[in-house]
């Protein structure tokens, strides 16, 4: 099932399939390790849904909701 990172609930894991951002934002996300094929797990979501804390590889990263909405993921079990 394909969705975007912002729609995953805490505890869910997905594999990045595409980065929808363009230009410097795409470069910034890729520099932080958000690359197609990488596995990402949603750790926490702030009470109002923004920001989102994710774990990718061995570190934690906070993303704004609009950044996470541009990251396509395939939900993994």
Short mmCIF file of C-alpha atoms in Angstrom, two decimals:
data_model
loop_
_atom_site.label_atom_id
_atom_site.label_comp_id
_atom_site.label_asym_id
_atom_site.label_seq_id
_atom_site.Cartn_x
_atom_site.Cartn_y
_atom_site.Cartn_z
CA UNK A 1 0.00 0.00 0.00
CA UNK A 2 1.45 3.34 -1.04
CA UNK A 3 0.87 6.57 0.90
CA UNK A 4 2.87 9.50 2.16
CA UNK A 5 4.96 9.69 5.30
CA UNK A 6 2.62 12.15 7.03
CA UNK A 7 -0.20 9.58 6.99
CA UNK A 8 1.70 6.88 8.87
CA UNK A 9 0.76 6.43 12.52
CA UNK A 10 3.35 6.18 15.29
CA UNK A 11 4.90 2.72 15.22
CA UNK A 12 4.28 2.16 11.51
CA UNK A 13 7.16 1.56 9.14
CA UNK A 14 7.49 2.32 5.46
CA UNK A 15 10.01 2.21 2.65
CA UNK A 16 10.58 5.47 0.78
CA UNK A 17 9.60 5.18 -2.87
CA UNK A 18 9.90 8.81 -4.03
CA UNK A 19 10.71 12.30 -2.83
CA UNK A 20 8.11 14.71 -4.17
CA UNK A 21 9.87 17.92 -3.21
CA UNK A 22 11.88 19.83 -5.78
CA UNK A 23 14.97 22.01 -5.78
CA UNK A 24 16.73 22.86 -2.51
CA UNK A 25 14.08 21.15 -0.36
CA UNK A 26 14.61 17.85 -2.17
CA UNK A 27 18.39 18.22 -1.79
CA UNK A 28 18.01 18.98 1.95
CA UNK A 29 15.79 15.92 2.54
CA UNK A 30 18.18 13.68 0.61
CA UNK A 31 21.17 15.09 2.53
CA UNK A 32 19.39 14.06 5.75
CA UNK A 33 19.26 10.48 4.50
CA UNK A 34 15.72 10.38 3.14
CA UNK A 35 16.53 8.43 0.01
CA UNK A 36 14.39 6.08 -2.08
CA UNK A 37 14.67 2.56 -0.69
CA UNK A 38 15.42 3.68 2.87
CA UNK A 39 13.24 2.29 5.65
CA UNK A 40 11.65 4.89 7.92
CA UNK A 41 9.62 4.43 11.11
CA UNK A 42 7.31 7.06 12.60
CA UNK A 43 8.20 7.42 16.29
CA UNK A 44 6.03 10.33 17.47
CA UNK A 45 3.54 12.83 16.14
CA UNK A 46 2.97 16.14 17.94
CA UNK A 47 -0.55 16.69 19.32
CA UNK A 48 -1.54 18.93 16.41
CA UNK A 49 0.13 16.65 13.87
CA UNK A 50 3.19 18.81 13.25
CA UNK A 51 6.13 18.04 13.54
CA UNK A 52 6.62 14.32 13.04
CA UNK A 53 9.55 12.42 14.55
CA UNK A 54 10.88 9.57 12.46
CA UNK A 55 13.73 7.12 12.77
CA UNK A 56 15.77 6.50 9.68
CA UNK A 57 18.82 4.27 9.77
CA UNK A 58 20.21 4.80 13.29
CA UNK A 59 19.07 8.33 14.05
CA UNK A 60 15.95 10.34 14.78
CA UNK A 61 14.76 13.20 12.64
CA UNK A 62 11.94 15.71 13.01
CA UNK A 63 10.08 16.75 9.89
CA UNK A 64 7.41 19.33 9.29
CA UNK A 65 4.11 17.86 8.17
CA UNK A 66 4.36 19.51 4.74
CA UNK A 67 7.83 17.99 4.26
CA UNK A 68 6.54 14.54 5.24
CA UNK A 69 3.58 14.88 2.86
CA UNK A 70 6.02 15.08 -0.06
CA UNK A 71 7.67 11.76 0.77
CA UNK A 72 5.96 8.75 -0.81
CA UNK A 73 6.30 5.53 1.15
CA UNK A 74 5.18 1.95 0.80
CA UNK A 75 3.89 0.61 4.11
CA UNK A 76 5.89 -2.38 5.31
CA UNK A 77 4.81 -4.87 7.96
#
